[in-house]
XYZ file of C-alpha atoms in Angstrom:
80
model
C 103.772 95.534 -26.868
C 103.055 94.476 -23.306
C 101.981 97.077 -20.779
C 104.005 97.320 -17.622
C 103.938 99.718 -14.721
C 104.713 103.269 -13.575
C 106.858 104.522 -10.718
C 108.281 107.831 -9.519
C 111.898 108.864 -10.024
C 113.848 107.684 -6.993
C 111.427 104.859 -6.174
C 112.356 101.198 -6.563
C 112.027 100.051 -10.201
C 110.296 96.745 -10.980
C 112.317 93.703 -9.904
C 111.930 92.159 -13.377
C 114.440 94.664 -14.832
C 118.070 93.609 -15.209
C 120.742 95.226 -13.055
C 122.178 96.878 -16.188
C 118.866 98.571 -16.995
C 118.403 99.654 -13.373
C 121.920 101.128 -13.367
C 121.070 103.231 -16.438
C 117.783 104.352 -14.888
C 119.673 105.473 -11.773
C 122.263 107.240 -13.926
C 119.529 109.184 -15.738
C 117.865 110.037 -12.431
C 121.143 111.295 -10.973
C 121.399 113.831 -13.787
C 117.938 115.274 -13.242
C 117.377 118.593 -11.498
C 116.272 118.213 -7.873
C 112.861 119.666 -8.781
C 112.111 116.574 -10.939
C 113.047 113.948 -8.357
C 109.962 112.332 -6.892
C 107.799 114.210 -9.426
C 108.771 112.759 -12.809
C 107.577 109.223 -13.462
C 108.854 106.260 -15.446
C 106.514 104.168 -17.599
C 107.668 100.630 -18.309
C 106.413 98.651 -21.293
C 107.779 95.601 -23.057
C 108.371 95.427 -26.787
C 109.383 92.095 -28.294
C 110.285 90.912 -24.793
C 112.634 93.850 -24.175
C 111.990 96.581 -21.588
C 111.251 100.143 -22.640
C 111.326 102.592 -19.728
C 110.232 106.096 -20.674
C 110.542 109.063 -18.365
C 107.849 111.752 -18.548
C 110.627 114.144 -19.589
C 111.201 112.252 -22.850
C 114.187 110.100 -21.892
C 113.943 106.454 -22.932
C 116.003 103.547 -21.581
C 115.729 100.328 -23.549
C 117.672 97.257 -24.619
C 118.589 96.849 -28.281
C 118.619 93.603 -30.283
C 122.243 92.948 -29.262
C 121.360 93.194 -25.563
C 122.984 96.601 -25.036
C 121.219 99.097 -22.787
C 120.522 102.287 -24.753
C 119.567 105.724 -23.408
C 118.014 108.199 -25.840
C 115.565 111.071 -26.039
C 112.194 110.197 -27.550
C 112.853 112.567 -30.457
C 115.944 110.592 -31.557
C 115.901 107.990 -34.322
C 114.999 104.474 -33.163
C 117.289 102.334 -35.309
C 117.623 99.248 -33.083
């Protein structure tokens, strides 16, 4: 696992992320209550060369082995 960076909801995500991942991050952010915007933070790490962006609220956006962007809650099974 490679450590990455942190940023607040609504801020610009790291440029290294693909447009597909960024679109999913924005989609997740759009569904958050207004009270979480600018407060909740993403943490980006890299696992086997694939991004793993985890929101403080337990939402994870990652890319599976097939290259598909996946959104899940951290309590869901990780079968990729």
